[in-house]
Short mmCIF file of C-alpha atoms and ligand atoms in Angstrom, two decimals:
data_model
loop_
_atom_site.label_atom_id
_atom_site.label_comp_id
_atom_site.label_asym_id
_atom_site.label_seq_id
_atom_site.Cartn_x
_atom_site.Cartn_y
_atom_site.Cartn_z
CA MET A 21 -18.71 -25.44 4.13
CA THR A 22 -19.97 -25.42 7.67
CA GLN A 23 -18.78 -23.10 10.38
CA ASN A 24 -16.70 -25.77 12.07
CA GLU A 25 -14.67 -27.14 9.20
CA PRO A 26 -11.09 -25.90 8.86
CA ARG A 27 -10.52 -23.71 5.85
CA VAL A 28 -7.87 -25.33 3.71
CA PHE A 29 -5.78 -23.22 1.32
CA PRO A 30 -4.19 -24.53 -1.86
CA PRO A 31 -0.71 -26.03 -1.36
CA ASP A 32 0.92 -23.33 -3.49
CA PHE A 33 -0.84 -20.48 -1.69
CA VAL A 34 1.73 -17.77 -0.87
CA TRP A 35 1.90 -16.90 2.82
CA GLY A 36 3.70 -13.62 3.30
CA ALA A 37 4.25 -10.52 5.35
CA ALA A 38 4.79 -6.95 4.20
CA THR A 39 6.79 -3.87 5.14
CA ALA A 40 7.91 -0.66 3.43
CA SER A 41 11.29 1.04 3.21
CA TYR A 42 10.66 4.29 5.07
CA GLN A 43 8.66 2.52 7.75
CA ILE A 44 11.42 0.13 8.80
CA GLU A 45 14.86 0.82 7.31
CA GLY A 46 16.22 3.81 9.22
CA ALA A 47 19.83 4.62 8.20
CA ALA A 48 18.37 7.70 6.64
CA ARG A 49 21.68 9.34 5.93
CA GLU A 50 23.87 6.35 5.19
CA GLY A 51 25.41 5.00 2.02
CA GLY A 52 24.67 8.09 -0.02
CA ARG A 53 20.95 8.05 0.66
CA THR A 54 19.44 11.53 0.35
CA PRO A 55 16.20 12.78 1.90
CA SER A 56 12.92 11.63 0.49
CA ILE A 57 9.70 13.59 0.89
CA TRP A 58 8.99 11.54 4.03
CA ASP A 59 12.25 12.65 5.66
CA THR A 60 11.37 16.26 4.96
CA PHE A 61 7.78 15.84 6.07
CA SER A 62 8.54 13.96 9.29
CA HIS A 63 11.14 16.56 10.21
CA THR A 64 8.62 19.37 9.76
CA PRO A 65 7.12 20.20 13.15
CA GLY A 66 3.47 19.30 13.51
CA ARG A 67 3.30 16.84 10.61
CA VAL A 68 3.82 13.55 12.45
CA LEU A 69 2.45 12.67 15.84
CA GLY A 70 5.01 13.11 18.60
CA GLY A 71 7.55 14.49 16.12
CA ASP A 72 8.50 10.91 15.20
CA THR A 73 10.69 10.33 12.16
CA GLY A 74 11.99 7.36 10.19
CA ASP A 75 15.64 8.26 10.93
CA VAL A 76 16.15 5.00 12.82
CA ALA A 77 12.77 3.26 12.56
CA CYS A 78 13.38 -0.49 13.09
CA ASP A 79 17.00 -0.10 11.97
CA HIS A 80 16.23 -2.85 9.46
CA PHE A 81 19.04 -1.53 7.25
CA HIS A 82 21.52 -2.89 9.79
CA ARG A 83 19.44 -5.71 11.23
CA PHE A 84 17.97 -7.23 8.09
CA ARG A 85 19.76 -10.54 8.66
CA ASP A 86 18.06 -10.91 12.04
CA ASP A 87 14.77 -10.00 10.41
CA ILE A 88 15.25 -12.68 7.77
CA ASP A 89 15.87 -15.16 10.59
CA LEU A 90 12.59 -14.07 12.15
CA MET A 91 10.79 -14.60 8.86
CA ALA A 92 12.35 -18.02 8.41
CA GLY A 93 11.29 -18.91 11.94
CA LEU A 94 7.70 -18.09 11.02
CA GLY A 95 7.88 -20.19 7.89
CA LEU A 96 7.03 -17.28 5.60
CA GLY A 97 6.90 -18.19 1.94
CA ALA A 98 7.28 -14.61 0.72
CA TYR A 99 8.32 -11.19 1.95
CA ARG A 100 6.97 -7.99 0.43
CA PHE A 101 9.26 -4.99 0.84
CA SER A 102 9.85 -1.73 -0.98
CA VAL A 103 12.97 -0.12 -2.35
CA SER A 104 13.90 3.37 -1.20
CA TRP A 105 14.37 5.34 -4.42
CA SER A 106 16.72 7.86 -2.81
CA ARG A 107 18.90 5.04 -1.47
CA VAL A 108 19.60 3.67 -4.93
CA GLN A 109 19.35 6.84 -7.05
CA PRO A 110 19.77 9.69 -4.59
CA THR A 111 18.77 12.63 -6.74
CA GLY A 112 16.13 10.74 -8.66
CA ARG A 113 18.22 11.04 -11.83
CA GLY A 114 21.44 9.75 -13.24
CA PRO A 115 23.53 6.83 -12.12
CA ALA A 116 22.72 4.47 -9.28
CA VAL A 117 24.63 4.27 -6.02
CA GLN A 118 26.05 0.76 -5.71
CA THR A 119 25.94 0.66 -1.90
CA GLY A 120 22.20 1.17 -2.07
CA LEU A 121 21.71 -1.57 -4.64
CA ASP A 122 24.04 -3.83 -2.66
CA PHE A 123 21.80 -3.54 0.38
CA TYR A 124 18.82 -4.84 -1.58
CA ARG A 125 20.94 -7.53 -3.25
CA GLU A 126 22.05 -8.83 0.13
CA LEU A 127 18.51 -8.67 1.45
CA VAL A 128 17.16 -10.60 -1.53
CA ASP A 129 19.98 -13.16 -1.45
CA GLY A 130 19.39 -13.70 2.26
CA LEU A 131 15.71 -14.29 1.60
CA LEU A 132 16.36 -16.71 -1.24
CA GLU A 133 18.82 -18.67 0.89
CA ARG A 134 16.03 -19.21 3.40
CA GLY A 135 13.51 -20.16 0.75
CA ILE A 136 11.55 -16.92 1.09
CA ALA A 137 10.38 -15.38 -2.19
CA PRO A 138 11.11 -11.65 -2.41
CA ALA A 139 8.18 -9.50 -3.59
CA LEU A 140 9.58 -6.11 -4.51
CA THR A 141 7.68 -2.83 -4.64
CA LEU A 142 9.41 0.05 -6.40
CA TYR A 143 7.47 2.86 -4.79
CA HIS A 144 5.95 3.02 -1.35
CA TRP A 145 5.67 6.83 -1.18
CA ASP A 146 9.25 7.94 -0.56
CA LEU A 147 9.95 10.21 -3.54
CA PRO A 148 13.47 11.70 -3.59
CA GLN A 149 13.13 15.24 -2.27
CA GLU A 150 14.97 16.62 -5.29
CA LEU A 151 12.22 15.37 -7.55
CA GLU A 152 9.60 16.94 -5.31
CA ASP A 153 11.54 20.21 -5.51
CA ALA A 154 11.32 19.90 -9.28
CA GLY A 155 7.52 19.61 -9.06
CA GLY A 156 6.87 16.16 -7.59
CA TRP A 157 4.19 13.86 -8.96
CA PRO A 158 2.13 16.74 -10.40
CA ALA A 159 5.06 17.23 -12.81
CA ARG A 160 5.01 14.93 -15.83
CA GLU A 161 8.76 14.49 -15.80
CA THR A 162 8.55 12.55 -12.52
CA ALA A 163 6.87 9.71 -14.43
CA GLU A 164 9.82 9.55 -16.81
CA ARG A 165 12.27 9.60 -13.93
CA PHE A 166 10.38 6.70 -12.35
CA ALA A 167 10.77 4.57 -15.48
CA GLU A 168 14.53 5.22 -15.39
CA TYR A 169 14.64 4.19 -11.74
CA ALA A 170 12.66 1.04 -12.60
CA THR A 171 15.28 0.15 -15.20
CA ILE A 172 18.08 0.56 -12.65
CA VAL A 173 16.41 -1.68 -10.08
CA GLY A 174 15.24 -4.14 -12.72
CA GLU A 175 18.76 -4.52 -14.11
CA ALA A 176 20.24 -4.94 -10.64
CA LEU A 177 17.75 -7.43 -9.19
CA GLY A 178 15.93 -8.94 -12.15
CA ASP A 179 17.97 -12.13 -11.95
CA ARG A 180 16.76 -12.85 -8.41
CA VAL A 181 13.34 -11.26 -7.84
CA ALA A 182 10.35 -12.90 -9.50
CA MET A 183 7.52 -10.65 -8.27
CA TRP A 184 7.60 -6.93 -9.11
CA THR A 185 5.14 -4.24 -8.11
CA THR A 186 5.42 -0.74 -9.52
CA HIS A 187 3.34 1.19 -6.99
CA ASN A 188 1.80 0.68 -3.61
CA GLU A 189 -1.50 2.53 -3.08
CA PRO A 190 -1.18 5.44 -5.49
CA PHE A 191 -4.37 6.67 -3.78
CA CYS A 192 -2.32 7.66 -0.73
CA ALA A 193 0.55 9.13 -2.74
CA ALA A 194 -1.78 11.35 -4.78
CA LEU A 195 -4.80 12.10 -2.62
CA LEU A 196 -3.23 12.18 0.83
CA GLY A 197 0.05 13.67 -0.42
CA TYR A 198 -1.29 16.43 -2.68
CA GLY A 199 -4.98 16.71 -1.74
CA SER A 200 -5.61 16.46 1.98
CA GLY A 201 -1.92 16.95 2.77
CA VAL A 202 -1.89 14.50 5.68
CA HIS A 203 0.94 12.60 4.00
CA ALA A 204 4.17 13.86 2.43
CA PRO A 205 4.72 16.21 0.74
CA GLY A 206 1.74 17.74 2.54
CA ARG A 207 0.37 19.80 -0.33
CA THR A 208 -3.31 20.74 -0.49
CA GLU A 209 -3.84 21.54 -4.15
CA PRO A 210 -6.88 20.03 -5.86
CA GLU A 211 -5.64 20.12 -9.44
CA SER A 212 -2.15 18.97 -8.42
CA MET A 213 -3.78 16.00 -6.75
CA LEU A 214 -5.41 14.96 -10.04
CA LYS A 215 -2.18 15.55 -11.95
CA ALA A 216 -0.28 13.48 -9.39
CA ALA A 217 -2.78 10.64 -9.83
CA HIS A 218 -2.32 10.77 -13.60
CA HIS A 219 1.45 10.88 -13.47
CA LEU A 220 1.54 8.00 -10.98
CA ASN A 221 -0.61 6.04 -13.43
CA LEU A 222 1.59 7.07 -16.34
CA SER A 223 4.70 6.12 -14.39
CA HIS A 224 3.21 2.68 -13.76
CA GLY A 225 2.77 2.20 -17.51
CA LEU A 226 6.24 3.49 -18.36
CA ALA A 227 7.88 1.50 -15.57
CA THR A 228 6.07 -1.67 -16.61
CA GLN A 229 7.43 -1.24 -20.13
CA ALA A 230 10.89 -0.51 -18.74
CA LEU A 231 10.80 -3.58 -16.52
CA ARG A 232 9.65 -5.84 -19.35
CA ALA A 233 12.69 -4.71 -21.33
CA VAL A 234 15.16 -5.78 -18.65
CA LEU A 235 13.51 -8.56 -16.63
CA PRO A 236 13.50 -12.23 -17.57
CA ARG A 237 10.27 -13.24 -19.29
CA SER A 238 9.26 -15.30 -16.28
CA ALA A 239 9.13 -12.24 -13.99
CA GLN A 240 5.68 -11.19 -12.81
CA VAL A 241 4.85 -7.48 -12.91
CA GLY A 242 1.85 -5.90 -11.22
CA ILE A 243 0.60 -3.04 -9.07
CA THR A 244 -1.04 -2.74 -5.65
CA PHE A 245 -4.17 -0.69 -5.04
CA ASN A 246 -6.20 -0.04 -1.91
CA PRO A 247 -9.61 0.30 -3.51
CA GLY A 248 -12.20 1.68 -1.15
CA VAL A 249 -14.98 -0.70 -0.25
CA ILE A 250 -17.53 2.10 -0.38
CA ARG A 251 -20.90 1.52 1.21
CA PRO A 252 -23.78 3.97 0.90
CA PHE A 253 -25.25 5.05 4.22
CA SER A 254 -28.81 4.35 3.06
CA ASP A 255 -30.71 3.04 0.03
CA SER A 256 -31.45 6.56 -1.19
CA PRO A 257 -30.36 7.50 -4.72
CA GLU A 258 -28.45 10.44 -3.25
CA ASP A 259 -26.35 8.20 -1.06
CA ALA A 260 -25.76 5.86 -3.98
CA ASP A 261 -24.48 8.85 -5.92
CA ALA A 262 -22.18 9.86 -3.06
CA ALA A 263 -20.76 6.31 -3.11
CA ARG A 264 -20.31 6.50 -6.88
CA ARG A 265 -18.38 9.77 -6.58
CA ILE A 266 -16.03 8.48 -3.93
CA ASP A 267 -15.51 5.24 -5.79
CA ALA A 268 -14.52 7.26 -8.87
CA LEU A 269 -12.19 9.58 -6.99
CA HIS A 270 -10.56 7.01 -4.73
CA THR A 271 -10.48 3.90 -6.85
CA ARG A 272 -11.53 4.13 -10.48
CA ILE A 273 -9.17 7.08 -11.05
CA PHE A 274 -6.44 4.41 -10.84
CA THR A 275 -8.07 1.11 -11.67
CA ASP A 276 -9.90 2.24 -14.81
CA PRO A 277 -6.87 3.51 -16.74
CA VAL A 278 -4.57 0.75 -15.48
CA LEU A 279 -6.98 -2.14 -16.02
CA HIS A 280 -9.17 -0.81 -18.83
CA GLY A 281 -7.27 2.01 -20.56
CA SER A 282 -9.40 5.09 -19.87
CA TYR A 283 -10.40 7.49 -17.14
CA PRO A 284 -14.03 7.33 -15.98
CA GLN A 285 -16.25 9.95 -17.60
CA ASP A 286 -18.13 10.56 -14.36
CA LEU A 287 -14.87 11.41 -12.61
CA ARG A 288 -13.99 13.95 -15.28
CA GLN A 289 -17.42 15.52 -14.88
CA ASP A 290 -17.33 15.52 -11.07
CA THR A 291 -13.95 17.26 -11.10
CA ALA A 292 -14.59 19.65 -13.97
CA ARG A 293 -14.56 22.71 -11.78
CA VAL A 294 -10.99 22.11 -10.66
CA SER A 295 -9.46 20.79 -13.87
CA ASP A 296 -10.09 20.34 -17.58
CA TRP A 297 -7.79 17.27 -17.49
CA SER A 298 -5.66 18.68 -20.30
CA PHE A 299 -2.68 17.10 -18.56
CA VAL A 300 -3.79 13.76 -20.07
CA ARG A 301 -2.07 13.71 -23.46
CA ASP A 302 -2.97 11.64 -26.49
CA GLY A 303 -1.69 8.13 -26.00
CA ASP A 304 -1.26 8.36 -22.22
CA GLU A 305 -4.15 6.08 -21.41
CA ALA A 306 -2.82 3.43 -23.78
CA THR A 307 0.61 3.71 -22.14
CA ILE A 308 -0.94 3.28 -18.70
CA HIS A 309 -2.90 0.24 -19.85
CA GLN A 310 -0.06 -2.29 -19.93
CA PRO A 311 -0.75 -5.99 -19.56
CA ILE A 312 0.01 -6.99 -15.97
CA ASP A 313 0.52 -10.42 -14.46
CA PHE A 314 -1.24 -9.92 -11.14
CA LEU A 315 -3.13 -7.35 -9.12
CA GLY A 316 -2.30 -6.59 -5.48
CA LEU A 317 -5.14 -5.48 -3.23
CA ASN A 318 -4.79 -3.93 0.24
CA TYR A 319 -7.76 -3.98 2.55
CA TYR A 320 -8.33 -2.84 6.13
CA THR A 321 -11.85 -1.44 6.52
CA PRO A 322 -14.87 -0.31 4.51
CA THR A 323 -15.94 3.31 3.98
CA VAL A 324 -19.50 4.53 4.56
CA VAL A 325 -20.68 7.67 2.77
CA SER A 326 -23.85 9.66 2.37
CA PHE A 327 -25.06 12.70 0.56
CA ALA A 328 -24.47 15.72 2.81
CA GLN A 329 -27.79 17.49 3.20
CA ASP A 330 -26.35 20.88 3.99
CA GLY A 331 -23.72 20.74 1.30
CA ALA A 332 -20.80 20.41 3.69
CA VAL A 333 -18.22 17.65 3.66
CA LYS A 334 -17.90 16.25 7.12
CA GLY A 335 -16.32 13.40 8.92
CA ASN A 336 -13.33 11.41 8.02
CA ASP A 337 -13.06 7.76 7.17
CA GLY A 338 -9.94 7.36 9.27
CA HIS A 339 -7.51 7.83 6.39
CA GLY A 340 -7.92 11.62 6.46
CA VAL A 341 -9.73 11.43 3.17
CA SER A 342 -12.61 13.81 3.64
CA GLU A 343 -10.55 16.93 3.22
CA HIS A 344 -9.62 16.36 -0.39
CA SER A 345 -13.05 15.25 -1.49
CA GLN A 346 -14.63 18.60 -0.91
CA TRP A 347 -12.52 20.28 -3.55
CA VAL A 348 -13.42 17.94 -6.31
CA GLY A 349 -17.07 17.15 -5.73
CA SER A 350 -19.01 19.61 -7.86
CA GLU A 351 -21.28 20.62 -5.00
CA ASP A 352 -19.51 19.37 -1.91
CA VAL A 353 -21.88 16.52 -1.55
CA VAL A 354 -20.28 13.76 0.43
CA GLN A 355 -20.28 12.95 4.12
CA PHE A 356 -18.16 10.18 5.63
CA HIS A 357 -19.58 8.12 8.48
CA PRO A 358 -18.00 5.78 10.94
CA ALA A 359 -19.07 2.28 9.95
CA PRO A 360 -20.86 0.45 12.75
CA GLY A 361 -19.00 -2.17 14.77
CA GLU A 362 -15.85 -2.77 16.74
CA VAL A 363 -12.77 -0.84 15.72
CA THR A 364 -9.01 -1.38 15.73
CA ASP A 365 -6.57 1.02 17.36
CA MET A 366 -6.71 3.11 14.15
CA GLY A 367 -10.44 3.59 14.73
CA TRP A 368 -11.09 1.48 11.62
CA VAL A 369 -14.12 -0.76 11.87
CA ILE A 370 -13.46 -4.49 11.64
CA ASP A 371 -15.47 -5.92 8.76
CA PRO A 372 -14.04 -8.94 6.95
CA THR A 373 -17.01 -9.04 4.55
CA GLY A 374 -15.40 -6.02 2.89
CA LEU A 375 -12.45 -8.19 1.85
CA THR A 376 -14.71 -10.80 0.27
CA ASP A 377 -16.56 -8.04 -1.60
CA LEU A 378 -13.32 -6.44 -2.76
CA LEU A 379 -11.90 -9.70 -4.11
CA LEU A 380 -15.16 -10.55 -5.86
CA ARG A 381 -15.29 -7.09 -7.44
CA PHE A 382 -11.90 -7.43 -9.11
CA HIS A 383 -12.44 -11.08 -9.93
CA ARG A 384 -15.45 -9.96 -11.96
CA GLU A 385 -13.85 -6.82 -13.31
CA VAL A 386 -10.67 -8.45 -14.59
CA PRO A 387 -11.49 -12.13 -15.03
CA GLY A 388 -8.43 -14.34 -15.19
CA LEU A 389 -6.05 -11.88 -13.55
CA PRO A 390 -4.42 -13.50 -10.49
CA LEU A 391 -5.03 -11.54 -7.29
CA TYR A 392 -2.99 -11.17 -4.12
CA VAL A 393 -3.96 -9.59 -0.83
CA THR A 394 -0.78 -7.53 -0.54
CA GLU A 395 -1.75 -5.98 2.82
CA ASN A 396 -4.21 -6.69 5.59
CA GLY A 397 -3.78 -6.42 9.33
CA ALA A 398 -4.63 -4.48 12.44
CA ALA A 399 -3.15 -1.91 14.80
CA CYS A 400 -3.89 -3.05 18.34
CA PRO A 401 -3.25 -1.52 21.75
CA ASP A 402 -0.61 -4.15 22.49
CA LYS A 403 0.58 -4.72 26.06
CA ALA A 404 3.52 -6.98 26.84
CA ASP A 405 3.48 -9.38 29.80
CA ASP A 406 6.40 -9.65 32.26
CA ALA A 407 8.30 -11.83 29.83
CA GLY A 408 7.86 -9.16 27.15
CA VAL A 409 5.35 -11.16 25.13
CA VAL A 410 2.28 -9.53 23.64
CA HIS A 411 -0.83 -11.70 23.75
CA ASP A 412 -2.60 -10.03 20.87
CA SER A 413 -5.72 -12.12 20.61
CA ASP A 414 -7.44 -9.13 18.98
CA ARG A 415 -4.96 -9.19 16.09
CA ILE A 416 -5.31 -12.96 15.77
CA ALA A 417 -9.08 -12.60 15.58
CA TYR A 418 -8.74 -9.87 12.95
CA VAL A 419 -6.40 -11.88 10.73
CA HIS A 420 -8.38 -15.08 11.23
CA GLY A 421 -11.58 -13.31 10.19
CA HIS A 422 -10.00 -11.80 7.11
CA LEU A 423 -8.31 -15.00 6.00
CA ALA A 424 -11.67 -16.72 6.33
CA ALA A 425 -13.20 -13.93 4.23
CA ALA A 426 -10.49 -14.39 1.60
CA HIS A 427 -11.13 -18.13 1.61
CA LYS A 428 -14.81 -17.48 1.11
CA ALA A 429 -14.00 -15.46 -2.00
CA MET A 430 -11.84 -18.31 -3.27
CA GLU A 431 -14.74 -20.72 -2.80
CA GLN A 432 -16.67 -18.43 -5.12
CA GLY A 433 -14.02 -18.76 -7.81
CA VAL A 434 -11.62 -15.91 -7.03
CA ASP A 435 -8.09 -16.70 -8.20
CA LEU A 436 -6.37 -15.52 -5.02
CA ARG A 437 -2.73 -16.57 -5.01
CA GLY A 438 -1.49 -15.27 -1.68
CA TYR A 439 -1.85 -13.15 1.44
CA PHE A 440 0.69 -10.71 2.91
CA LEU A 441 0.06 -9.73 6.48
CA TRP A 442 0.68 -6.08 7.38
CA SER A 443 3.06 -6.06 9.06
CA LEU A 444 6.07 -8.16 9.90
CA LEU A 445 7.28 -5.60 12.45
CA ASP A 446 5.85 -2.74 14.45
CA ASN A 447 7.01 0.28 12.46
CA PHE A 448 6.66 3.96 11.56
CA GLU A 449 2.95 4.35 10.85
CA TRP A 450 3.19 7.51 8.74
CA ALA A 451 1.45 10.52 10.28
CA TYR A 452 0.83 8.45 13.44
CA GLY A 453 4.55 7.86 13.99
CA TYR A 454 5.28 4.95 16.34
CA SER A 455 1.99 5.32 18.21
CA LYS A 456 0.25 2.58 16.20
CA ARG A 457 1.51 -0.98 16.23
CA PHE A 458 0.68 -3.23 13.26
CA GLY A 459 3.44 -5.82 13.70
CA MET A 460 3.16 -9.50 14.49
CA VAL A 461 6.63 -8.96 15.91
CA HIS A 462 6.91 -6.41 18.71
CA VAL A 463 9.69 -3.84 18.35
CA ASP A 464 10.99 -1.98 21.39
CA PHE A 465 11.83 1.37 19.84
CA GLU A 466 14.35 2.15 22.60
CA THR A 467 16.43 -1.02 22.30
CA LEU A 468 15.19 -2.13 18.86
CA GLN A 469 14.73 -5.60 20.26
CA ARG A 470 12.26 -7.78 18.34
CA THR A 471 9.89 -10.14 20.17
CA PRO A 472 7.34 -12.22 18.27
CA LYS A 473 3.79 -11.68 19.52
CA ALA A 474 1.24 -14.43 19.98
CA SER A 475 -0.08 -13.55 16.52
CA ALA A 476 3.29 -14.46 14.99
CA ARG A 477 3.14 -17.91 16.55
CA TRP A 478 -0.45 -18.29 15.45
CA TYR A 479 0.39 -17.23 11.88
CA ALA A 480 3.32 -19.67 11.81
CA GLU A 481 0.94 -22.48 12.75
CA VAL A 482 -1.52 -21.48 10.04
CA ILE A 483 1.30 -21.40 7.48
CA ALA A 484 2.63 -24.79 8.57
CA ALA A 485 -0.85 -26.35 8.43
CA GLY A 486 -1.88 -24.53 5.24
CA GLN A 487 -5.27 -24.05 6.78
CA LEU A 488 -7.20 -21.95 9.23
CA PRO A 489 -8.24 -23.71 12.42
CA ALA A 490 -11.97 -24.29 12.69
C1 GCO B 528 -0.83 1.43 3.50
C2 GCO B 528 0.54 1.29 3.58
C3 GCO B 528 1.11 0.85 4.88
C4 GCO B 528 0.41 1.25 6.14
C5 GCO B 528 -0.69 0.30 6.49
C6 GCO B 528 -1.42 0.65 7.76
O1 GCO B 528 -1.26 0.55 2.87
O2 GCO B 528 -1.43 2.38 3.95
O3 GCO B 528 0.89 0.42 2.58
O4 GCO B 528 2.33 1.48 4.76
O5 GCO B 528 1.31 1.28 7.18
O6 GCO B 528 -1.63 0.30 5.48
O7 GCO B 528 -2.00 1.91 7.67
#
């Protein structure tokens, strides 16, 4: 294909957008919802920029009908959202709260009425605080609780949701939540971080089994990872080893047991000084290794690492990931580097080739497993004109480049079924609060008014045409 030909996507390609419960819903204390770890964390001074919280967020809980209208106006084929565990099962145990389930039922029904396929994620990081108080993800019981929660949601929505995802980015939940502590619950405990990773994996396996027991056979069940696209700083063997370590700790710690049924040996060796891994019981890896119907991949930017000459871990890849790595590398050997090139408002370098590489990696690693890009997008320093419209040509260029990169992977045989843009709306960007805007729809956080940006109009045209303009 030459540079100037339009890139045509298959007619059944799924064009979507993504959000997550804590980032958009608000209504934090309504309908029996109890605090999740993100409520506690955001209300702890110093944890989130500007003291921002998700108490109101985009007020999607009350405005979801308007948001569905927005989606319909864009011609979205699918909408990826997550369920707030503490809204449907407030203490993380026992019976469900019907008002919570009703909210998701109405949301899903509204989507279906407009011809938008709901893609449901069970866990996008908002653990009920009561379960954290009982030990959180480092406690094995949390995995069992998660399977029970999966059954509740599966029974309630299984008749109307076809695409189910257990977890979103367990990397962030485990490594940022319990390792570097930049995400809720803000713990900095190396062995707990590894235990959390294992119990998230185990909970995926248990929840997949639980879902299969209650969902119609046609339902698709999968998981979303954000595997690092790790690039060594130089050709040296030391830098290659640094890349191997970070790939093991960030990615293979999840993908190996889920996709292949065992933890990587090199990871166990690298982390031997902080744990003997006795928390992995006989049979756990087989439980984690459930057949899945698709794999979701989130991609924003690559990560560049080198061997740290003086033994110190330095730098930060923009996700706050350096801090946890030092505890688990046997000799503190990794340095993160800013990748070269232009960056988004997150400081993340823009490199669409990373998306092609990522898709090709998993195409080769799990041949035949359908893939989705479940998140991709950019935070931009948006400025509205007098009419309140944001002309975000930078975001358009980012998404265009990454869709072209995804298309390139498809030309090489990758079975990519769809693309979900992050995000539908500007929203609560975790530790950055409302300071970073990822939406294709602008949200005024004073009035909560929504205004589609130029990128939304552009995306709608791409969806309608089923192709990227040349
Ligand atoms: C993630 C989360 C999103 C973020 C987005 C931008 O993937 O990290 O799923 O909730 O907001 O990625 O950082």
